[in-house]
Each structure stands twice: as C-alpha cells, then as structure tokens.
Coordinates of C-alpha atoms in Angstrom, one line a residue:
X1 CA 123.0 105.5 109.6
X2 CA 123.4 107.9 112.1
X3 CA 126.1 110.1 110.5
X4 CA 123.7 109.8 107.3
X5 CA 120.7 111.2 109.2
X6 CA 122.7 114.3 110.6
X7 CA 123.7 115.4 107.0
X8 CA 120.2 114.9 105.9
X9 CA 119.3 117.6 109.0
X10 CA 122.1 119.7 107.6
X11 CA 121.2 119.7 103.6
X12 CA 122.1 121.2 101.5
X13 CA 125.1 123.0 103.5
X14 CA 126.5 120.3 105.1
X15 CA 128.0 120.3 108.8
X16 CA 132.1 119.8 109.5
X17 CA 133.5 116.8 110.8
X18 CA 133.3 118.4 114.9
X19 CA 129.7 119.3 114.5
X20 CA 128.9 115.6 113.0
X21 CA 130.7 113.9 116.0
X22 CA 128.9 116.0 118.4
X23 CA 125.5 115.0 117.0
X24 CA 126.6 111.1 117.4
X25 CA 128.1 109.2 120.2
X26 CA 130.8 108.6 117.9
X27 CA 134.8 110.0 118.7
X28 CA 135.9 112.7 115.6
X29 CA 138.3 110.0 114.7
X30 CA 135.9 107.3 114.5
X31 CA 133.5 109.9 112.2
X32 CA 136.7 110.7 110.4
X33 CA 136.6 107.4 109.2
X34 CA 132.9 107.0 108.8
X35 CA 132.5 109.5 106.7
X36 CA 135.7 108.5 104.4
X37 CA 133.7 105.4 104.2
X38 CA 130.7 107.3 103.1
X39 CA 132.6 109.0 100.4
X40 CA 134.1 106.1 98.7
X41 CA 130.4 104.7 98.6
X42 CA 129.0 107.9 97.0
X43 CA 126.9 108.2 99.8
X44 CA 128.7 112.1 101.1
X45 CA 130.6 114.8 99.4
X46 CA 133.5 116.3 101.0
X47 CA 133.9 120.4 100.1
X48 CA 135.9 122.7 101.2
X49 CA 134.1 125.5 103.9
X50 CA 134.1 128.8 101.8
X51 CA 134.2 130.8 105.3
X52 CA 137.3 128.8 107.0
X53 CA 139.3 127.2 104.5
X54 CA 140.8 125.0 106.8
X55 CA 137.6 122.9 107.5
X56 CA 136.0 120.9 105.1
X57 CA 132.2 120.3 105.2
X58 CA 130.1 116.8 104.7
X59 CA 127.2 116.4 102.9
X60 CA 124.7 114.1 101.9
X61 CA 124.3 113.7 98.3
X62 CA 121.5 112.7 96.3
X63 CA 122.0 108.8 96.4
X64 CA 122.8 109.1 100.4
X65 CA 119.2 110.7 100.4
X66 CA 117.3 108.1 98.4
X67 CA 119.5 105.5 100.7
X68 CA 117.8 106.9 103.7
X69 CA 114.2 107.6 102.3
X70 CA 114.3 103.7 101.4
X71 CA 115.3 102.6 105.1
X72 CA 114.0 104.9 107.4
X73 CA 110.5 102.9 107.2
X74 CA 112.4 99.7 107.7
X75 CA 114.2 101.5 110.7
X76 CA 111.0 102.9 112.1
X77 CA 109.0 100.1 111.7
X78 CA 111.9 97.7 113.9
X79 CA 112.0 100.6 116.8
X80 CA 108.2 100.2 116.7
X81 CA 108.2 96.2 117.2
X82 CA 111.3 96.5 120.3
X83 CA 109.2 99.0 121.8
X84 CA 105.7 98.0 121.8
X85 CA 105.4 96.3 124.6
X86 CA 106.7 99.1 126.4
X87 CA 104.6 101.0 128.9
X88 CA 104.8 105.1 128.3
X89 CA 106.7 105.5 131.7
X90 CA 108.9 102.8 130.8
X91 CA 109.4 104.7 127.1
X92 CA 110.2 108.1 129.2
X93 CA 112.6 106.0 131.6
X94 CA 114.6 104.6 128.1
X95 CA 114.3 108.1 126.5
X96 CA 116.3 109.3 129.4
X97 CA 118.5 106.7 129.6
X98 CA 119.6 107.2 126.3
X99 CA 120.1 110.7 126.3
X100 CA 122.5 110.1 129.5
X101 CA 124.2 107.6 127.2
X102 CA 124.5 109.9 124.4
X103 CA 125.7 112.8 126.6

C-alpha cells in the first residue's frame, strides 16, 4: 500500500527504486521486490529513465490507481476507529513516534 501511495504522489513520472525506499521504512531490496510484485499484478510499470539510462522508474498505472481510490476510504475509515479514542496530545505524541520510527 505504501509503495502504491508514493507512485500515486509521483504520477505520472514515476520515482526510481532509491527515491521509493526512502519514502517507506522499507530496505531498496525489500522495495526491489515489492515492486516486482506490483508489476506482475499490473498494479506498476517499470520504464526506463530517459535522463540516466541506468535507472529505471516506477509508476502507478491506471488499475494501481483505481486499486487505491477503492481502499483508501476503507484505510481511512480503520485509522479513524484505532484512533478515536485518542486524546489530541496523545495523537501529537504517536505522530512523533512514528516519524522517529520512520526515520
């Protein structure tokens, strides 16, 4: 999902392999194979980078999108229900804490 949302950020050019690992807490092998996944499920394209040949770029393609516009609600609507009950301070307090996790 998350690899899915940073090529929807990056449409239509696409972002390399580096620039997707940095945006997840993922390791660029562990995208490497993500987005291989991705690929055999239609889900990204893989292209060539017309600037540096030696790159390739990801991007979403059309059905990836429709994927995402049909579960982002569902998504939203479960971070909504864990964090209800939470008070804003406490909501600040996790918001850190998950940036420190992601960094």
């Amino acid at each position: 999902y998350g690899i899915l949302r940073t090529l929807r950020e990056a449409h239509p050019t696409g972002r390399a392999r580096g620039e997707v690992a940095s945006c997840c807490i993922h390791r660029a092998p562990d995208v490497t194979r993500m987005i291989d996944r991705l690929v055999r499920q239609g889900l990204v394209r893989r292209t060539r980078d017309n600037e540096d040949r030696r790159c390739s770029l990801a991007t979403i393609t059309s059905a990836g999108l429709k994927l995402l516009a049909r579960i982002d609600p569902e998504i939203a609507a479960a971070a909504r229900r864990l964090t209800q009950s939470l008070s804003a301070a406490q909501l600040q307090q996790l918001a850190r804490l998950t940036e420190t996790l992601a960094d």
